[in-house]
Short mmCIF file of C-alpha atoms and ligand atoms in Angstrom, two decimals:
data_model
loop_
_atom_site.label_atom_id
_atom_site.label_comp_id
_atom_site.label_asym_id
_atom_site.label_seq_id
_atom_site.Cartn_x
_atom_site.Cartn_y
_atom_site.Cartn_z
CA MET A 731 136.17 197.20 221.60
CA LYS A 732 138.07 194.49 220.05
CA LYS A 733 141.65 194.08 220.79
CA GLN A 734 143.64 194.61 216.78
CA ILE A 735 146.63 192.17 216.79
CA ALA A 736 149.01 192.00 214.12
CA ILE A 737 150.55 188.88 213.96
CA LEU A 738 153.70 189.11 212.27
CA GLY A 739 154.50 185.35 211.06
CA SER A 740 150.94 184.51 210.87
CA THR A 741 151.61 180.99 208.62
CA GLY A 742 153.91 179.87 211.25
CA SER A 743 153.69 177.30 214.33
CA ILE A 744 152.43 180.31 216.79
CA GLY A 745 151.50 182.92 214.36
CA THR A 746 148.42 179.87 213.24
CA GLN A 747 147.77 178.99 216.90
CA ALA A 748 147.12 183.04 217.60
CA LEU A 749 144.80 182.91 214.79
CA GLN A 750 142.99 179.84 216.72
CA VAL A 751 142.81 181.88 219.84
CA ILE A 752 141.18 184.70 217.77
CA GLU A 753 139.00 182.31 215.81
CA GLU A 754 137.67 181.66 219.58
CA HIS A 755 137.16 184.72 220.70
CA PRO A 756 135.61 187.20 218.04
CA ASP A 757 134.11 188.98 220.54
CA LEU A 758 137.42 190.16 221.63
CA TYR A 759 140.25 189.67 219.08
CA GLU A 760 140.34 190.85 215.44
CA ALA A 761 143.38 190.20 213.22
CA TYR A 762 144.35 193.45 211.77
CA VAL A 763 147.48 192.45 210.30
CA LEU A 764 148.87 189.49 208.70
CA THR A 765 152.43 188.76 207.49
CA ALA A 766 154.51 185.37 206.04
CA ASN A 767 158.01 185.62 204.71
CA ASN A 768 157.21 182.60 202.15
CA ARG A 769 154.20 180.30 202.35
CA VAL A 770 151.77 182.67 200.06
CA GLU A 771 148.87 180.03 200.19
CA LEU A 772 148.35 179.92 203.09
CA LEU A 773 148.58 183.79 203.56
CA ILE A 774 146.25 183.64 201.16
CA GLU A 775 143.55 181.45 202.63
CA GLN A 776 143.91 183.15 206.66
CA ALA A 777 143.25 186.59 204.72
CA ARG A 778 140.37 185.51 202.70
CA LYS A 779 139.36 184.25 205.97
CA PHE A 780 140.04 186.89 208.71
CA GLN A 781 139.85 189.82 206.67
CA PRO A 782 142.47 191.80 207.74
CA GLU A 783 143.04 195.35 207.23
CA ALA A 784 146.77 194.18 205.73
CA VAL A 785 148.66 191.78 204.30
CA VAL A 786 152.44 191.76 204.17
CA ILE A 787 154.59 189.07 202.43
CA ALA A 788 158.27 189.67 203.36
CA ASN A 789 159.82 188.35 200.15
CA GLU A 790 159.03 190.43 197.43
CA ALA A 791 158.99 188.14 194.38
CA LYS A 792 155.72 187.22 196.47
CA TYR A 793 153.76 189.94 195.96
CA GLY A 794 151.80 189.71 192.27
CA GLN A 795 151.20 186.43 193.34
CA LEU A 796 149.51 187.58 197.00
CA LYS A 797 148.07 191.00 195.38
CA GLU A 798 146.41 189.47 192.84
CA ALA A 799 144.72 186.68 195.24
CA LEU A 800 143.24 189.21 197.11
CA ALA A 801 142.54 191.54 194.27
CA ASP A 802 138.98 191.51 195.08
CA LEU A 803 139.27 191.91 199.01
CA PRO A 804 139.70 195.44 200.81
CA VAL A 805 142.59 193.92 202.01
CA LYS A 806 145.89 196.55 201.55
CA VAL A 807 148.86 194.25 200.12
CA TYR A 808 152.29 195.12 200.85
CA ALA A 809 155.85 193.16 200.16
CA GLY A 810 159.26 193.57 201.82
CA ARG A 811 161.02 193.84 205.46
CA GLU A 812 160.27 197.65 205.20
CA ALA A 813 156.53 197.11 204.92
CA LEU A 814 157.09 194.67 208.29
CA CYS A 815 158.14 197.56 209.77
CA GLN A 816 155.76 199.87 208.57
CA VAL A 817 152.54 198.07 209.13
CA VAL A 818 153.13 197.74 213.00
CA THR A 819 152.95 201.24 213.72
CA ASP A 820 149.19 201.67 212.31
CA GLN A 821 147.24 203.46 214.55
CA GLN A 822 144.74 201.21 215.24
CA VAL A 823 147.00 198.40 216.12
CA ASP A 824 146.48 197.54 220.05
CA MET A 825 149.07 194.53 220.00
CA VAL A 826 151.76 193.06 218.17
CA LEU A 827 152.61 189.46 218.11
CA THR A 828 155.92 188.72 216.77
CA ALA A 829 155.99 185.17 215.98
CA MET A 830 158.67 185.27 213.15
CA VAL A 831 161.47 183.20 213.57
CA GLY A 832 165.28 184.59 213.83
CA TYR A 833 167.07 187.74 214.06
CA ALA A 834 164.86 189.05 211.50
CA GLY A 835 162.23 189.14 214.24
CA LEU A 836 164.54 192.41 215.36
CA GLN A 837 163.92 195.30 213.45
CA PRO A 838 159.97 194.92 213.09
CA THR A 839 160.13 194.90 217.00
CA MET A 840 161.91 197.48 217.57
CA ALA A 841 159.63 199.59 215.56
CA ALA A 842 156.58 198.43 216.72
CA ILE A 843 158.11 199.48 220.48
CA LYS A 844 158.60 202.49 219.02
CA ALA A 845 155.41 203.23 218.22
CA HIS A 846 154.33 202.34 221.51
CA LYS A 847 152.72 199.09 220.78
CA PRO A 848 152.47 196.74 223.50
CA ILE A 849 154.45 193.34 222.30
CA ALA A 850 153.26 189.81 222.73
CA LEU A 851 157.05 188.57 222.35
CA ALA A 852 157.58 184.90 220.71
CA ASN A 853 160.55 185.58 218.92
CA LYS A 854 163.10 185.30 221.62
CA GLU A 855 166.07 185.71 219.36
CA THR A 856 165.47 189.46 219.43
CA LEU A 857 165.85 189.44 223.60
CA VAL A 858 168.98 187.00 223.08
CA VAL A 859 170.65 189.45 220.28
CA ALA A 860 169.86 192.56 221.60
CA GLY A 861 168.17 192.15 224.83
CA GLU A 862 169.69 194.86 226.52
CA LEU A 863 168.70 197.61 224.05
CA ILE A 864 165.20 196.13 223.43
CA ASN A 865 165.03 196.85 227.59
CA GLU A 866 165.84 200.07 227.20
CA LEU A 867 163.66 200.79 224.36
CA ALA A 868 160.32 199.50 225.82
CA HIS A 869 161.48 201.50 229.04
CA VAL A 870 161.82 204.89 227.10
CA ASN A 871 158.45 204.39 225.12
CA ARG A 872 156.60 202.81 228.04
CA THR A 873 156.09 199.92 226.14
CA PRO A 874 155.12 196.90 227.77
CA ILE A 875 156.45 193.25 226.69
CA LEU A 876 154.06 190.09 227.23
CA PRO A 877 156.10 186.42 226.91
CA VAL A 878 154.34 184.30 224.55
CA ASP A 879 157.15 181.68 225.28
CA SER A 880 155.62 179.16 227.98
CA GLU A 881 158.56 178.97 230.36
CA HIS A 882 158.22 182.94 230.76
CA SER A 883 154.54 182.87 230.60
CA ALA A 884 154.55 180.69 233.17
CA VAL A 885 157.22 182.78 235.36
CA PHE A 886 155.21 185.71 234.50
CA GLN A 887 151.71 183.87 235.55
CA CYS A 888 153.78 183.14 238.91
CA LEU A 889 154.78 186.49 239.41
CA ALA A 890 150.90 188.05 239.05
CA GLY A 891 150.05 189.49 242.26
CA GLU A 892 153.15 189.21 244.15
CA GLY A 893 154.14 192.92 243.82
CA ASN A 894 157.36 193.93 244.97
CA ASN A 895 158.68 190.84 246.28
CA ALA A 896 161.61 190.30 245.13
CA ILE A 897 162.36 186.57 243.09
CA GLU A 898 165.35 184.47 244.59
CA LYS A 899 165.39 181.91 241.67
CA VAL A 900 163.43 181.39 238.25
CA ILE A 901 163.20 177.78 237.82
CA LEU A 902 163.07 177.12 233.76
CA THR A 903 162.01 173.65 233.05
CA ALA A 904 163.53 171.84 229.68
CA SER A 905 161.74 169.17 228.22
CA GLY A 906 165.15 167.98 227.46
CA GLY A 907 163.83 167.20 223.81
CA PRO A 908 164.13 164.34 221.76
CA PHE A 909 167.58 163.30 222.63
CA ARG A 910 168.01 163.71 226.10
CA THR A 911 169.13 159.99 227.31
CA PHE A 912 171.28 159.80 224.19
CA SER A 913 174.84 159.46 224.31
CA ARG A 914 177.37 161.41 223.05
CA GLU A 915 178.52 158.68 220.88
CA GLN A 916 174.47 158.13 219.91
CA LEU A 917 173.96 162.04 218.95
CA ALA A 918 177.02 162.13 216.44
CA HIS A 919 174.94 160.03 214.28
CA VAL A 920 171.49 161.51 214.29
CA THR A 921 169.76 163.03 211.72
CA LYS A 922 167.35 165.56 211.30
CA GLU A 923 164.65 163.39 211.38
CA GLN A 924 164.72 162.25 214.55
CA ALA A 925 165.86 165.61 215.90
CA LEU A 926 162.47 167.20 214.05
CA LYS A 927 159.89 164.62 215.84
CA HIS A 928 159.68 166.18 219.33
CA PRO A 929 158.44 164.57 222.22
CA ASN A 930 156.03 167.10 223.67
CA TRP A 931 155.36 170.42 221.11
CA SER A 932 154.81 170.46 217.59
CA MET A 933 156.79 173.82 216.31
CA GLY A 934 158.56 175.34 213.51
CA SER A 935 161.70 173.58 212.49
CA LYS A 936 164.34 176.01 213.29
CA ILE A 937 163.15 176.08 217.15
CA THR A 938 163.12 172.00 217.15
CA ILE A 939 166.23 171.47 216.40
CA ASP A 940 167.03 174.32 218.97
CA SER A 941 165.23 172.61 221.55
CA ALA A 942 166.71 169.11 220.60
CA SER A 943 170.92 170.60 220.99
CA MET A 944 169.29 172.57 223.93
CA MET A 945 170.06 175.99 222.34
CA ASN A 946 166.65 177.08 222.52
CA LYS A 947 166.96 176.48 226.35
CA GLY A 948 170.13 178.73 226.50
CA PHE A 949 168.33 181.38 224.79
CA GLU A 950 165.50 181.06 227.37
CA VAL A 951 167.98 181.38 230.20
CA MET A 952 168.85 184.62 228.53
CA GLU A 953 165.39 185.87 227.30
CA ALA A 954 164.33 185.02 231.08
CA LYS A 955 167.45 187.62 232.15
CA TRP A 956 166.05 190.19 230.04
CA LEU A 957 162.55 189.79 231.01
CA PHE A 958 162.79 189.72 234.72
CA GLY A 959 165.84 191.92 235.36
CA VAL A 960 167.19 188.42 237.15
CA LYS A 961 171.09 187.40 237.41
CA PRO A 962 172.61 184.87 235.69
CA GLU A 963 173.47 183.08 238.36
CA GLN A 964 169.61 183.10 239.74
CA ILE A 965 168.18 181.21 236.86
CA GLU A 966 168.13 177.12 236.98
CA VAL A 967 166.87 175.16 234.22
CA VAL A 968 166.05 171.61 235.63
CA VAL A 969 165.15 168.97 233.13
CA HIS A 970 161.47 167.90 233.39
CA PRO A 971 160.23 165.78 230.73
CA GLN A 972 156.78 165.61 231.09
CA SER A 973 156.40 169.20 229.76
CA ILE A 974 153.81 169.76 232.55
CA VAL A 975 155.66 172.23 235.10
CA HIS A 976 156.05 175.34 232.65
CA SER A 977 158.71 177.07 234.76
CA MET A 978 158.80 178.31 238.45
CA VAL A 979 159.17 181.50 240.59
CA GLN A 980 161.43 180.67 244.25
CA PHE A 981 160.65 183.92 246.26
CA ALA A 982 162.53 184.84 249.30
CA ASP A 983 161.09 182.87 252.17
CA GLY A 984 161.88 179.52 250.22
CA ALA A 985 158.29 179.42 248.45
CA ILE A 986 157.79 177.77 244.92
CA LYS A 987 154.94 179.04 242.74
CA ALA A 988 154.45 176.97 239.23
CA GLN A 989 152.11 176.91 236.42
CA LEU A 990 150.87 173.84 235.12
CA GLY A 991 149.02 172.57 232.37
CA MET A 992 148.86 170.83 229.19
CA PRO A 993 151.41 171.59 226.61
CA ASP A 994 149.26 173.60 224.24
CA MET A 995 150.81 176.64 223.36
CA ARG A 996 147.10 178.92 223.03
CA LEU A 997 147.53 179.22 226.41
CA PRO A 998 150.49 181.48 226.72
CA ILE A 999 149.41 183.54 223.17
CA GLN A 1000 146.01 183.42 224.65
CA TYR A 1001 146.90 184.95 228.35
CA ALA A 1002 149.46 187.14 226.69
CA PHE A 1003 146.37 188.96 224.87
CA SER A 1004 144.06 189.14 227.52
CA TYR A 1005 146.66 190.24 230.39
CA PRO A 1006 145.91 190.51 233.40
CA GLU A 1007 142.38 188.99 232.87
CA ARG A 1008 142.07 185.37 232.18
CA LYS A 1009 139.14 184.68 228.92
CA GLN A 1010 137.70 180.94 228.57
CA ALA A 1011 139.41 178.75 227.39
CA SER A 1012 138.70 174.89 224.81
CA PHE A 1013 142.26 173.88 225.50
CA PRO A 1014 142.37 169.96 226.76
CA ARG A 1015 143.24 169.89 230.78
CA ILE A 1016 145.34 167.65 232.44
CA ASP A 1017 143.89 164.37 233.53
CA TRP A 1018 145.56 163.66 236.71
CA ARG A 1019 144.78 159.75 236.32
CA GLN A 1020 147.13 159.59 233.13
CA CYS A 1021 149.52 162.44 234.32
CA ASN A 1022 150.69 160.15 237.36
CA THR A 1023 154.45 160.98 237.79
CA LEU A 1024 156.24 163.53 237.18
CA THR A 1025 160.10 163.75 237.64
CA PHE A 1026 163.12 166.56 237.38
CA GLU A 1027 166.84 166.12 236.62
CA GLU A 1028 169.81 168.16 236.09
CA PRO A 1029 170.73 169.04 232.32
CA ASP A 1030 174.08 167.68 231.06
CA VAL A 1031 176.17 170.63 229.57
CA ASP A 1032 178.49 168.09 228.27
CA ARG A 1033 176.52 166.20 225.78
CA PHE A 1034 174.02 169.55 225.13
CA ARG A 1035 177.46 171.51 224.77
CA ASN A 1036 175.24 174.32 223.05
CA LEU A 1037 173.93 175.41 226.62
CA ALA A 1038 177.24 176.07 228.03
CA LEU A 1039 178.10 177.80 225.11
CA ALA A 1040 174.87 180.16 225.75
CA TYR A 1041 175.66 180.45 229.33
CA GLU A 1042 179.21 181.89 228.25
CA ALA A 1043 177.47 183.93 225.87
CA LEU A 1044 175.68 185.64 228.60
CA HIS A 1045 178.46 185.90 231.20
CA ARG A 1046 180.41 187.85 228.54
CA GLY A 1047 177.55 189.72 227.41
CA GLY A 1048 177.84 192.62 225.04
CA ASN A 1049 177.45 191.59 221.29
CA MET A 1050 178.52 188.11 222.34
CA PRO A 1051 174.79 186.48 222.53
CA CYS A 1052 174.16 187.89 218.62
CA ILE A 1053 177.34 186.23 217.67
CA VAL A 1054 175.82 182.98 219.13
CA ASN A 1055 172.56 183.64 217.55
CA ALA A 1056 173.47 184.78 214.13
CA ALA A 1057 176.23 181.27 213.93
CA ASN A 1058 173.39 178.95 215.57
CA GLU A 1059 171.55 180.14 213.09
CA VAL A 1060 173.44 179.47 210.28
CA ALA A 1061 174.38 176.33 211.79
CA VAL A 1062 170.89 175.01 212.35
CA GLU A 1063 170.40 175.60 208.53
CA ALA A 1064 173.36 173.86 207.61
CA PHE A 1065 172.00 170.86 209.59
CA LEU A 1066 168.82 171.02 208.28
CA HIS A 1067 170.10 170.47 204.83
CA ASP A 1068 172.70 167.65 205.70
CA GLN A 1069 175.62 169.75 205.35
CA VAL A 1070 177.01 169.31 209.02
CA GLY A 1071 175.99 166.76 211.70
CA PHE A 1072 174.19 167.36 214.69
CA LEU A 1073 177.24 167.76 217.52
CA ALA A 1074 179.28 170.01 214.42
CA MET A 1075 176.68 172.76 215.68
CA SER A 1076 178.22 173.18 218.88
CA ASP A 1077 182.03 173.30 217.17
CA ILE A 1078 180.70 175.92 214.42
CA ILE A 1079 179.30 177.84 216.93
CA GLU A 1080 182.34 178.12 219.36
CA GLN A 1081 184.65 178.68 216.66
CA ALA A 1082 182.56 181.53 215.30
CA MET A 1083 182.47 182.82 219.07
CA ALA A 1084 186.15 182.62 219.35
CA ARG A 1085 186.98 184.59 215.85
CA MET A 1086 184.35 187.39 216.10
CA ALA A 1087 185.54 190.83 217.41
CA PHE A 1088 184.16 191.53 221.14
CA ILE A 1089 182.17 194.19 221.15
CA ALA A 1090 180.98 195.25 225.12
CA LYS A 1091 178.66 197.94 224.80
CA PRO A 1092 177.44 197.47 221.27
CA THR A 1093 174.63 200.12 219.56
CA TYR A 1094 171.93 199.03 217.14
CA GLU A 1095 174.21 199.51 213.92
CA ASP A 1096 177.37 197.01 215.82
CA TYR A 1097 174.67 194.26 216.49
CA VAL A 1098 173.74 194.61 212.31
CA GLN A 1099 177.20 194.45 211.90
CA THR A 1100 178.16 191.17 214.08
CA ASP A 1101 174.72 189.94 213.00
CA ARG A 1102 176.31 190.23 209.11
CA GLU A 1103 180.03 189.21 209.86
CA THR A 1104 179.39 186.33 211.97
CA ARG A 1105 176.81 184.65 209.43
CA SER A 1106 179.83 185.46 207.09
CA ILE A 1107 182.66 183.47 209.26
CA THR A 1108 180.23 180.60 210.18
CA HIS A 1109 179.33 179.68 206.43
CA GLU A 1110 183.23 180.10 205.67
CA LEU A 1111 183.83 177.37 208.26
CA ILE A 1112 181.15 175.06 206.98
CA HIS A 1113 182.10 175.09 203.54
P1 LIG M 2000 157.45 178.61 212.48
O1 LIG M 2000 158.76 178.55 211.38
O2 LIG M 2000 156.66 178.22 212.22
O3 LIG M 2000 156.74 180.24 211.70
C1 LIG M 2000 157.80 181.54 211.77
C2 LIG M 2000 157.00 182.46 211.08
O4 LIG M 2000 157.65 183.74 210.67
C3 LIG M 2000 156.24 182.20 209.54
O5 LIG M 2000 155.03 182.82 209.58
C4 LIG M 2000 157.63 182.69 208.45
O6 LIG M 2000 156.45 182.91 207.25
C5 LIG M 2000 157.97 183.74 208.78
N1 LIG M 2000 159.19 184.32 208.74
C6 LIG M 2000 160.54 183.27 208.70
N2 LIG M 2000 161.35 184.43 208.07
C7 LIG M 2000 160.81 185.54 207.96
C8 LIG M 2000 161.33 186.27 207.52
N3 LIG M 2000 163.44 186.39 207.05
N4 LIG M 2000 161.17 187.93 207.25
C9 LIG M 2000 159.47 187.71 207.84
N5 LIG M 2000 159.07 186.29 208.42
C10 LIG M 2000 159.34 185.45 208.24
O7 LIG M 2000 158.10 179.28 213.77
P2 LIG M 2000 157.71 179.45 215.30
O8 LIG M 2000 155.92 179.29 214.91
O9 LIG M 2000 158.22 177.42 215.62
O10 LIG M 2000 158.30 179.96 215.76
C11 LIG M 2000 158.47 181.91 215.70
C12 LIG M 2000 159.30 182.36 216.80
O11 LIG M 2000 158.85 181.71 218.12
C13 LIG M 2000 160.98 181.37 217.22
O12 LIG M 2000 161.03 183.06 217.18
C14 LIG M 2000 160.51 180.73 218.37
O13 LIG M 2000 162.15 180.67 218.56
C15 LIG M 2000 158.83 181.40 219.03
N6 LIG M 2000 158.56 180.30 219.80
C16 LIG M 2000 157.68 178.99 219.14
C17 LIG M 2000 157.32 178.13 219.98
C18 LIG M 2000 156.55 177.43 218.87
O14 LIG M 2000 155.57 176.48 219.64
N7 LIG M 2000 156.46 177.06 218.07
C19 LIG M 2000 157.19 178.06 221.57
C20 LIG M 2000 158.10 179.39 221.19
C21 LIG M 2000 158.78 180.29 220.59
P3 LIG M 2000 156.19 181.31 206.14
O15 LIG M 2000 155.65 180.71 206.55
O16 LIG M 2000 156.29 182.27 204.67
O17 LIG M 2000 158.22 180.78 206.53
MG1 LIG M 2001 159.99 177.68 225.10
#
């Protein structure tokens, strides 16, 4: 039996790499659902190639074009946000890969968990915004959440075979991004073109900016907390510019296990698909003649203030991470439209954190409200 996989966000960086994994293993995996937001041409091309059971375009204005282009195929065509939540509950779906970007991933992920579908989680914003709620939901529904983020996949791989052995520390590696060695003065003048050039990874624009500002690493600290049940003080960030050591776990006896490999997201995607087994893969291997220096250094939270803001949100808990996420989504969008500078993103997020009402034990409705209000406040701060 082939595993039937629903890919939310199949037209993105993670989505297209997931389709490469499926293509490499036609005997193991099948794309059952493909979805996009706007890139309808690519979705049509993917649907023609992979012949899924259903496709969804979130932007309803593109429905007509999609429907018409696939009229000769037996593919069900849907549109809208509600359809994203519906389609993942199909009885045939064996796993849902959440590869959408941002807060928009929260609702369909919740729908998939409630339908008992194992989650391959790339959409880290879901855990940043509502980690506690998602964990509870996954627990009640006995739905596994398998990490796709490379650092968390590395930790997950280090934990294989460790049974009940307690984690002393999770050590998340960070590349440091394109501005690792920049001074604050230099950071004040960087352009989006520079920020979009990540040294080691090719990813969607939002996460690439988050990587340059190190907000991505802040989010990954939160993600690690919820995925591995560790306290914030048990999570350490280490800058490792070569992105070969994907992360590490330290145990009670001081032993540290690490997972290494070339920076290639197809490996963690495939591991989430095949877990607990490992399958053959054609990805490039490390060449030790080329890879002869691995370095590690402390992150600088004075130059990369987003990392400090993320830690603050993590310590305060409640709806604070949701506030940081929403403010960050708006700030990144504004930076990508040349409306704010690189360093202003941190100022804006900090101000949004100060202005929003704190809720210690948010419900789902509180998160929805917090997200909406934070976006509106952040827009005001920018314009
Ligand atoms: P991309 O921007 O490349 O792709 C995002 C996907 O989500 C696209 O298919 C896009 O559709 C769709 N989408 C965007 N907004 C919406 C919306 N409002 N409703 C429905 N669908 C939407 O992002 P990435 O693939 O880089 O990242 C996806 C997620 O994975 C993020 O949460 C990111 O943090 C995480 N991640 C990514 C890594 C990477 O290497 N790229 C590594 C680790 C984590 P369309 O194409 O039509 O716009
Ligand atoms: Mg990562």
